[in-house]
């Protein structure tokens, strides 16, 4: 019976344990989306994770609409990421880059261009910008002839990630971001080959994943999905066949692992009454399955023991506990995270959380 502390092979990556660090946006880059030296310290502190999935990282200037979030489209960014990956490796860890396009969740005040999406829809609520919160803008539908260029942005960012020393990449197709906007029928009202049927709505996911797999190797790439319930304003009227088809397609490509963010009805950072789909997707995706959202030690071990999960990814617990692996192993008390410092620019609430004595 596997435990959280047993090693696992995730494609070409040999993780020393099954405690995975989930992607966490922390907003410590520059306004030009260039990583900063403090990020090397932050990730190195958490290198005891079996694998670090790095924070969401823009594939282009137009893709990243979050202030002070990093990118992977320029040589300057590649060079600035190198000390981060070197620091993780020097501390015995593995790290992959999460490749990000926000779609309608971006704002022109940050990107300098009008947001795009699968269809002409508007994200509810307000966007974070350098000048405070602003109402989200109505997105422009991507033209079908723009999509090959979008796919190449993903490929360029993936190649840049490998050049920067990352051990692989993850495609962010969850949490209402651009690919999720194409997947779900509440946000995708297209009538071309990218809309309507499930086969059409998963087309962009398949094309991006296949192109990145060809570039860096399927055994060094992963995908993140959020299949159950509404997520940042997008939802689907019949999620089980949609995400089952996506799981089959990703299994055919042979990706290293699939990560699912699955909040429950009592979720502490988003909640839904829609049952989680991991028991269904487990039947369709034969590779390693990593589950995420509100896991503790007991629940983690239960899902590892029953075969539902192969590893567990932890977000906010890793944010506040750089030594989370040791704390879980010893069943020690966890530090509480400080929400007011999630996206601030500095050491406080970033590199100053204490480790066990």
Tab-separated table of C-alpha atoms in Angstrom:
chain	number	residue	atom	x	y	z
A	1	UNK	CA	0.000	0.000	0.000
A	2	UNK	CA	1.479	3.340	-1.066
A	3	UNK	CA	1.913	6.222	1.350
A	4	UNK	CA	2.521	9.922	0.804
A	5	UNK	CA	6.184	9.340	1.518
A	6	UNK	CA	6.893	6.653	-1.068
A	7	UNK	CA	8.648	7.582	-4.331
A	8	UNK	CA	6.751	7.652	-7.607
A	9	UNK	CA	7.602	7.900	-11.299
A	10	UNK	CA	5.760	10.710	-13.082
A	11	UNK	CA	6.750	10.086	-16.669
A	12	UNK	CA	10.457	10.865	-16.906
A	13	UNK	CA	10.446	12.452	-13.438
A	14	UNK	CA	11.387	10.385	-10.397
A	15	UNK	CA	9.700	12.022	-7.429
A	16	UNK	CA	11.076	11.166	-3.977
A	17	UNK	CA	7.620	11.317	-2.385
A	18	UNK	CA	3.960	11.838	-3.317
A	19	UNK	CA	3.565	15.204	-1.590
A	20	UNK	CA	3.292	17.510	-4.609
A	21	UNK	CA	3.389	21.300	-4.370
A	22	UNK	CA	0.418	22.699	-6.285
A	23	UNK	CA	0.764	25.820	-8.463
A	24	UNK	CA	0.349	28.983	-6.380
A	25	UNK	CA	0.211	32.481	-7.838
A	26	UNK	CA	2.326	34.691	-5.525
A	27	UNK	CA	2.955	37.890	-7.562
A	28	UNK	CA	6.649	38.388	-6.757
A	29	UNK	CA	7.887	39.106	-10.283
A	30	UNK	CA	8.453	42.544	-11.807
A	31	UNK	CA	5.853	44.570	-13.694
A	32	UNK	CA	7.539	43.237	-16.831
A	33	UNK	CA	6.794	39.690	-15.598
A	34	UNK	CA	10.443	38.845	-14.938
A	35	UNK	CA	11.176	36.501	-11.986
A	36	UNK	CA	13.067	38.035	-9.058
A	37	UNK	CA	15.812	36.601	-6.801
A	38	UNK	CA	13.477	36.113	-3.829
A	39	UNK	CA	11.605	33.509	-5.865
A	40	UNK	CA	14.687	31.259	-5.845
A	41	UNK	CA	14.698	31.299	-2.048
A	42	UNK	CA	10.963	30.603	-1.862
A	43	UNK	CA	11.044	27.576	-4.138
A	44	UNK	CA	14.296	26.222	-2.683
A	45	UNK	CA	12.682	26.276	0.773
A	46	UNK	CA	10.015	23.879	-0.557
A	47	UNK	CA	12.307	21.530	-2.493
A	48	UNK	CA	11.483	18.619	-0.165
A	49	UNK	CA	8.245	18.200	-2.148
A	50	UNK	CA	8.248	15.211	-4.446
A	51	UNK	CA	7.613	17.707	-7.253
A	52	UNK	CA	7.004	21.448	-7.320
A	53	UNK	CA	4.449	22.604	-9.880
A	54	UNK	CA	5.510	26.217	-10.320
A	55	UNK	CA	3.125	29.138	-10.214
A	56	UNK	CA	1.023	29.946	-13.279
A	57	UNK	CA	3.393	31.528	-15.821
A	58	UNK	CA	2.286	33.502	-18.863
A	59	UNK	CA	2.994	32.140	-22.328
A	60	UNK	CA	2.867	35.643	-23.824
A	61	UNK	CA	2.459	39.282	-22.842
A	62	UNK	CA	-1.209	39.045	-23.800
A	63	UNK	CA	-1.790	35.844	-21.824
A	64	UNK	CA	-0.833	36.985	-18.339
A	65	UNK	CA	-3.265	39.481	-16.867
A	66	UNK	CA	-2.251	39.181	-13.222
A	67	UNK	CA	-0.014	41.928	-11.805
A	68	UNK	CA	3.542	40.860	-10.988
A	69	UNK	CA	3.025	37.315	-12.304
A	70	UNK	CA	5.960	35.747	-14.196
A	71	UNK	CA	6.261	34.895	-17.874
A	72	UNK	CA	8.220	32.576	-20.149
A	73	UNK	CA	8.197	34.302	-23.522
A	74	UNK	CA	11.402	36.360	-23.426
A	75	UNK	CA	15.102	35.629	-23.075
A	76	UNK	CA	15.230	37.926	-20.036
A	77	UNK	CA	12.583	35.800	-18.325
A	78	UNK	CA	14.397	32.568	-19.208
A	79	UNK	CA	17.624	33.896	-17.683
A	80	UNK	CA	15.790	35.062	-14.556
A	81	UNK	CA	14.189	31.640	-14.059
A	82	UNK	CA	17.564	29.850	-14.168
A	83	UNK	CA	18.595	30.754	-10.577
A	84	UNK	CA	15.180	29.500	-9.404
A	85	UNK	CA	15.485	26.079	-11.006
A	86	UNK	CA	19.146	25.791	-9.971
A	87	UNK	CA	18.219	26.524	-6.353
A	88	UNK	CA	15.517	23.843	-6.356
A	89	UNK	CA	17.865	21.279	-7.903
A	90	UNK	CA	20.662	22.179	-5.470
A	91	UNK	CA	18.277	21.339	-2.641
A	92	UNK	CA	17.356	17.983	-4.152
A	93	UNK	CA	14.034	18.972	-5.697
A	94	UNK	CA	12.197	18.836	-9.021
A	95	UNK	CA	10.212	21.711	-10.524
A	96	UNK	CA	7.997	22.081	-13.588
A	97	UNK	CA	6.530	25.271	-15.068
A	98	UNK	CA	2.782	25.758	-15.348
A	99	UNK	CA	1.957	27.371	-18.708
A	100	UNK	CA	-0.847	29.912	-18.501
A	101	UNK	CA	-3.236	31.893	-20.668
A	102	UNK	CA	-5.942	33.709	-18.722
A	103	UNK	CA	-8.275	34.391	-21.640
A	104	UNK	CA	-11.213	36.510	-20.504
A	105	UNK	CA	-9.748	36.663	-16.977
A	106	UNK	CA	-7.023	39.002	-18.237
A	107	UNK	CA	-7.446	42.784	-18.348
A	108	UNK	CA	-6.087	45.267	-20.854
A	109	UNK	CA	-4.768	47.420	-17.994
A	110	UNK	CA	-2.207	44.660	-17.398
A	111	UNK	CA	-1.742	43.051	-20.822
A	112	UNK	CA	-2.078	46.117	-23.054
A	113	UNK	CA	-4.544	44.326	-25.325
A	114	UNK	CA	-8.252	43.493	-25.224
A	115	UNK	CA	-8.914	40.058	-23.652
A	116	UNK	CA	-9.799	37.072	-25.808
A	117	UNK	CA	-11.778	33.929	-25.094
A	118	UNK	CA	-13.620	31.125	-26.818
A	119	UNK	CA	-16.669	33.375	-27.208
A	120	UNK	CA	-17.875	36.911	-26.534
A	121	UNK	CA	-18.439	36.550	-22.784
A	122	UNK	CA	-17.479	38.515	-19.692
A	123	UNK	CA	-15.922	37.181	-16.523
A	124	UNK	CA	-18.055	38.224	-13.523
A	125	UNK	CA	-16.547	40.503	-10.905
A	126	UNK	CA	-13.397	42.613	-10.927
A	127	UNK	CA	-9.879	42.044	-12.224
A	128	UNK	CA	-6.705	42.767	-10.267
A	129	UNK	CA	-4.633	45.454	-12.019
A	130	UNK	CA	-1.666	47.648	-11.114
A	131	UNK	CA	-4.188	50.425	-10.447
A	132	UNK	CA	-6.458	48.387	-8.208
A	133	UNK	CA	-9.545	46.407	-9.101
A	134	UNK	CA	-11.370	47.105	-12.360
A	135	UNK	CA	-14.476	45.433	-13.830
A	136	UNK	CA	-13.638	42.612	-16.219
A	137	UNK	CA	-13.942	43.483	-19.908
A	138	UNK	CA	-16.111	41.696	-22.470
A	139	UNK	CA	-13.820	39.240	-24.244
A	140	UNK	CA	-13.334	39.053	-27.991
A	141	UNK	CA	-13.731	35.561	-29.503
A	142	UNK	CA	-10.485	34.170	-30.872
A	143	UNK	CA	-10.643	33.766	-34.645
A	144	UNK	CA	-9.908	30.244	-35.797
A	145	UNK	CA	-6.944	31.517	-37.824
A	146	UNK	CA	-5.414	32.935	-34.611
A	147	UNK	CA	-5.321	29.554	-32.912
A	148	UNK	CA	-2.174	28.200	-34.622
A	149	UNK	CA	-0.305	31.232	-33.282
A	150	UNK	CA	-1.721	30.592	-29.808
A	151	UNK	CA	-0.513	26.993	-29.952
A	152	UNK	CA	2.938	28.194	-30.963
A	153	UNK	CA	2.968	30.504	-27.930
A	154	UNK	CA	2.519	27.420	-25.750
A	155	UNK	CA	5.298	25.600	-27.604
A	156	UNK	CA	7.674	28.550	-27.308
A	157	UNK	CA	6.980	28.846	-23.586
A	158	UNK	CA	7.499	25.098	-23.106
A	159	UNK	CA	10.831	25.195	-24.924
A	160	UNK	CA	11.812	28.253	-22.884
A	161	UNK	CA	10.925	26.381	-19.684
A	162	UNK	CA	13.301	23.567	-20.559
A	163	UNK	CA	15.988	26.115	-21.503
A	164	UNK	CA	15.471	27.745	-18.087
A	165	UNK	CA	16.149	24.447	-16.332
A	166	UNK	CA	12.631	23.291	-15.515
A	167	UNK	CA	12.176	19.517	-15.421
A	168	UNK	CA	8.982	19.711	-17.442
A	169	UNK	CA	5.774	21.705	-17.920
A	170	UNK	CA	2.109	21.602	-17.029
A	171	UNK	CA	-0.683	23.002	-19.220
A	172	UNK	CA	-3.094	25.062	-17.113
A	173	UNK	CA	-6.496	23.983	-18.426
A	174	UNK	CA	-8.411	24.510	-15.163
A	175	UNK	CA	-9.966	27.218	-12.992
A	176	UNK	CA	-11.771	29.134	-15.731
A	177	UNK	CA	-8.622	30.003	-17.680
A	178	UNK	CA	-8.549	30.133	-21.502
A	179	UNK	CA	-8.522	26.401	-22.277
A	180	UNK	CA	-11.226	25.836	-19.643
A	181	UNK	CA	-13.251	28.560	-21.370
A	182	UNK	CA	-13.070	26.481	-24.562
A	183	UNK	CA	-13.948	23.245	-22.763
A	184	UNK	CA	-17.180	24.234	-21.049
A	185	UNK	CA	-20.484	25.032	-22.695
A	186	UNK	CA	-21.367	27.989	-20.443
A	187	UNK	CA	-18.456	29.970	-21.903
A	188	UNK	CA	-18.089	28.324	-25.328
A	189	UNK	CA	-20.912	29.199	-27.721
A	190	UNK	CA	-18.848	28.834	-30.911
A	191	UNK	CA	-20.309	27.269	-34.043
A	192	UNK	CA	-17.008	26.392	-35.751
A	193	UNK	CA	-14.732	23.374	-35.233
A	194	UNK	CA	-13.916	24.562	-31.679
A	195	UNK	CA	-17.499	24.739	-30.411
A	196	UNK	CA	-20.689	22.756	-30.028
A	197	UNK	CA	-19.881	19.072	-29.652
A	198	UNK	CA	-17.607	17.685	-26.963
A	199	UNK	CA	-15.168	16.564	-29.657
A	200	UNK	CA	-14.953	20.166	-30.843
A	201	UNK	CA	-14.679	21.731	-27.391
A	202	UNK	CA	-11.738	19.519	-26.386
A	203	UNK	CA	-9.969	20.220	-29.691
A	204	UNK	CA	-7.847	23.120	-28.390
A	205	UNK	CA	-6.779	21.124	-25.319
A	206	UNK	CA	-5.731	18.241	-27.576
A	207	UNK	CA	-3.888	20.483	-30.007
A	208	UNK	CA	-1.987	22.405	-27.328
A	209	UNK	CA	-1.101	19.259	-25.403
A	210	UNK	CA	-0.015	17.401	-28.522
A	211	UNK	CA	2.139	20.269	-29.766
A	212	UNK	CA	3.847	20.722	-26.394
A	213	UNK	CA	4.364	16.960	-26.073
A	214	UNK	CA	6.067	16.957	-29.473
A	215	UNK	CA	8.289	19.826	-28.341
A	216	UNK	CA	9.450	18.675	-24.899
A	217	UNK	CA	8.283	15.058	-24.666
A	218	UNK	CA	4.975	13.740	-23.373
A	219	UNK	CA	6.843	12.189	-20.445
A	220	UNK	CA	7.823	15.680	-19.253
A	221	UNK	CA	4.425	17.333	-19.435
A	222	UNK	CA	1.216	17.304	-17.458
A	223	UNK	CA	-2.236	18.907	-17.557
A	224	UNK	CA	-4.379	20.421	-14.824
A	225	UNK	CA	-8.207	20.246	-15.031
A	226	UNK	CA	-10.990	21.343	-12.662
A	227	UNK	CA	-13.844	19.100	-13.767
A	228	UNK	CA	-16.501	19.373	-11.062
A	229	UNK	CA	-18.668	22.454	-10.744
A	230	UNK	CA	-18.387	26.130	-11.580
A	231	UNK	CA	-14.905	27.617	-11.556
A	232	UNK	CA	-14.285	31.347	-11.955
A	233	UNK	CA	-17.494	31.840	-13.861
A	234	UNK	CA	-17.327	28.864	-16.230
A	235	UNK	CA	-19.347	25.683	-15.907
A	236	UNK	CA	-20.673	22.828	-18.003
A	237	UNK	CA	-24.163	21.411	-18.232
A	238	UNK	CA	-22.898	17.813	-18.491
A	239	UNK	CA	-19.336	17.584	-17.169
A	240	UNK	CA	-18.929	13.794	-16.956
A	241	UNK	CA	-18.854	13.012	-20.708
A	242	UNK	CA	-16.875	16.195	-21.402
A	243	UNK	CA	-14.052	15.479	-19.001
A	244	UNK	CA	-14.129	11.753	-19.702
A	245	UNK	CA	-13.426	12.560	-23.359
A	246	UNK	CA	-10.649	14.940	-22.287
A	247	UNK	CA	-9.128	12.229	-20.079
A	248	UNK	CA	-9.161	9.716	-22.939
A	249	UNK	CA	-7.487	12.223	-25.244
A	250	UNK	CA	-4.764	13.022	-22.695
A	251	UNK	CA	-4.197	9.325	-22.036
A	252	UNK	CA	-3.733	8.766	-25.771
A	253	UNK	CA	-1.072	11.497	-25.869
A	254	UNK	CA	0.687	9.783	-22.965
A	255	UNK	CA	1.267	12.744	-20.643
A	256	UNK	CA	3.316	12.211	-17.482
A	257	UNK	CA	0.391	12.857	-15.131
A	258	UNK	CA	-3.013	14.478	-14.834
A	259	UNK	CA	-3.808	16.786	-11.916
A	260	UNK	CA	-7.425	17.444	-10.894
A	261	UNK	CA	-8.561	20.297	-8.676
A	262	UNK	CA	-11.763	19.031	-7.070
A	263	UNK	CA	-13.353	21.223	-4.390
A	264	UNK	CA	-16.152	19.729	-2.329
A	265	UNK	CA	-19.332	21.156	-0.803
A	266	UNK	CA	-17.353	22.387	2.204
A	267	UNK	CA	-14.365	23.663	0.229
A	268	UNK	CA	-12.322	26.364	1.915
A	269	UNK	CA	-11.256	28.090	-1.331
A	270	UNK	CA	-14.260	27.512	-3.567
A	271	UNK	CA	-17.000	24.933	-3.089
A	272	UNK	CA	-19.485	22.954	-5.170
A	273	UNK	CA	-22.166	20.324	-4.723
A	274	UNK	CA	-21.210	18.715	-8.042
A	275	UNK	CA	-19.653	15.328	-7.200
A	276	UNK	CA	-15.963	15.023	-7.953
A	277	UNK	CA	-15.232	13.191	-11.187
A	278	UNK	CA	-11.937	11.546	-10.263
A	279	UNK	CA	-13.575	8.095	-9.784
A	280	UNK	CA	-14.851	8.308	-13.370
A	281	UNK	CA	-11.727	9.829	-14.896
A	282	UNK	CA	-9.566	7.224	-13.150
A	283	UNK	CA	-11.154	4.672	-15.509
A	284	UNK	CA	-10.185	6.682	-18.593
A	285	UNK	CA	-6.754	8.021	-17.692
A	286	UNK	CA	-4.283	5.216	-17.006
A	287	UNK	CA	-1.278	7.336	-16.051
A	288	UNK	CA	-0.546	8.832	-12.622
A	289	UNK	CA	-3.469	10.835	-11.239
A	290	UNK	CA	-2.769	13.659	-8.770
A	291	UNK	CA	-5.683	15.030	-6.761
A	292	UNK	CA	-5.973	18.458	-5.174
A	293	UNK	CA	-8.165	20.559	-2.890
A	294	UNK	CA	-8.497	20.568	0.903
A	295	UNK	CA	-6.500	17.401	1.537
A	296	UNK	CA	-5.085	16.574	4.951
A	297	UNK	CA	-2.950	13.601	5.965
A	298	UNK	CA	-5.879	11.261	6.709
A	299	UNK	CA	-7.809	11.991	3.535
A	300	UNK	CA	-4.637	11.805	1.444
A	301	UNK	CA	-3.800	8.363	2.740
A	302	UNK	CA	-7.364	7.172	2.163
A	303	UNK	CA	-7.328	8.135	-1.527
A	304	UNK	CA	-3.860	6.679	-2.020
A	305	UNK	CA	-4.899	3.444	-0.323
A	306	UNK	CA	-8.080	2.972	-2.344
A	307	UNK	CA	-6.245	3.609	-5.611
A	308	UNK	CA	-8.137	6.760	-6.522
A	309	UNK	CA	-4.983	8.911	-6.394
A	310	UNK	CA	-1.316	8.220	-7.057
A	311	UNK	CA	-0.171	11.438	-5.364
A	312	UNK	CA	-1.703	14.505	-3.711
A	313	UNK	CA	-0.962	18.153	-4.454
A	314	UNK	CA	-1.108	20.704	-1.657
A	315	UNK	CA	-1.492	24.429	-2.238
A	316	UNK	CA	-2.021	26.711	0.756
A	317	UNK	CA	-0.430	24.220	3.191
A	318	UNK	CA	2.790	24.520	1.146
A	319	UNK	CA	2.427	28.286	1.022
A	320	UNK	CA	2.674	28.507	4.820
A	321	UNK	CA	4.798	25.425	5.504
A	322	UNK	CA	8.031	25.191	3.538
A	323	UNK	CA	8.731	21.925	5.389
A	324	UNK	CA	5.272	20.478	4.744
A	325	UNK	CA	6.642	17.020	3.953
A	326	UNK	CA	8.295	16.744	7.375
A	327	UNK	CA	5.251	18.155	9.132
A	328	UNK	CA	2.982	15.592	7.479
A	329	UNK	CA	5.433	12.776	8.160
A	330	UNK	CA	5.574	13.719	11.853
A	331	UNK	CA	1.890	14.675	12.029
A	332	UNK	CA	3.029	18.079	13.307
A	333	UNK	CA	0.929	21.216	13.604
A	334	UNK	CA	0.818	23.384	10.465
A	335	UNK	CA	1.468	27.119	10.217
A	336	UNK	CA	-1.578	29.173	9.280
A	337	UNK	CA	-1.311	31.051	5.990
A	338	UNK	CA	-1.767	34.830	5.882
A	339	UNK	CA	-4.124	35.716	3.045
A	340	UNK	CA	-3.265	39.411	3.108
A	341	UNK	CA	0.261	38.553	1.903
A	342	UNK	CA	-0.703	36.142	-0.900
A	343	UNK	CA	-0.020	38.683	-3.655
A	344	UNK	CA	2.088	41.298	-1.893
A	345	UNK	CA	5.587	42.079	-3.109
A	346	UNK	CA	8.136	41.137	-0.474
A	347	UNK	CA	9.411	38.581	2.031
A	348	UNK	CA	6.478	38.829	4.443
A	349	UNK	CA	4.170	35.877	4.023
A	350	UNK	CA	6.494	34.478	1.373
A	351	UNK	CA	9.892	33.351	2.644
A	352	UNK	CA	9.434	34.063	6.367
A	353	UNK	CA	7.224	31.124	7.421
A	354	UNK	CA	9.092	29.148	10.103
A	355	UNK	CA	10.244	25.559	9.769
A	356	UNK	CA	10.160	22.982	12.541
A	357	UNK	CA	13.026	23.314	14.992
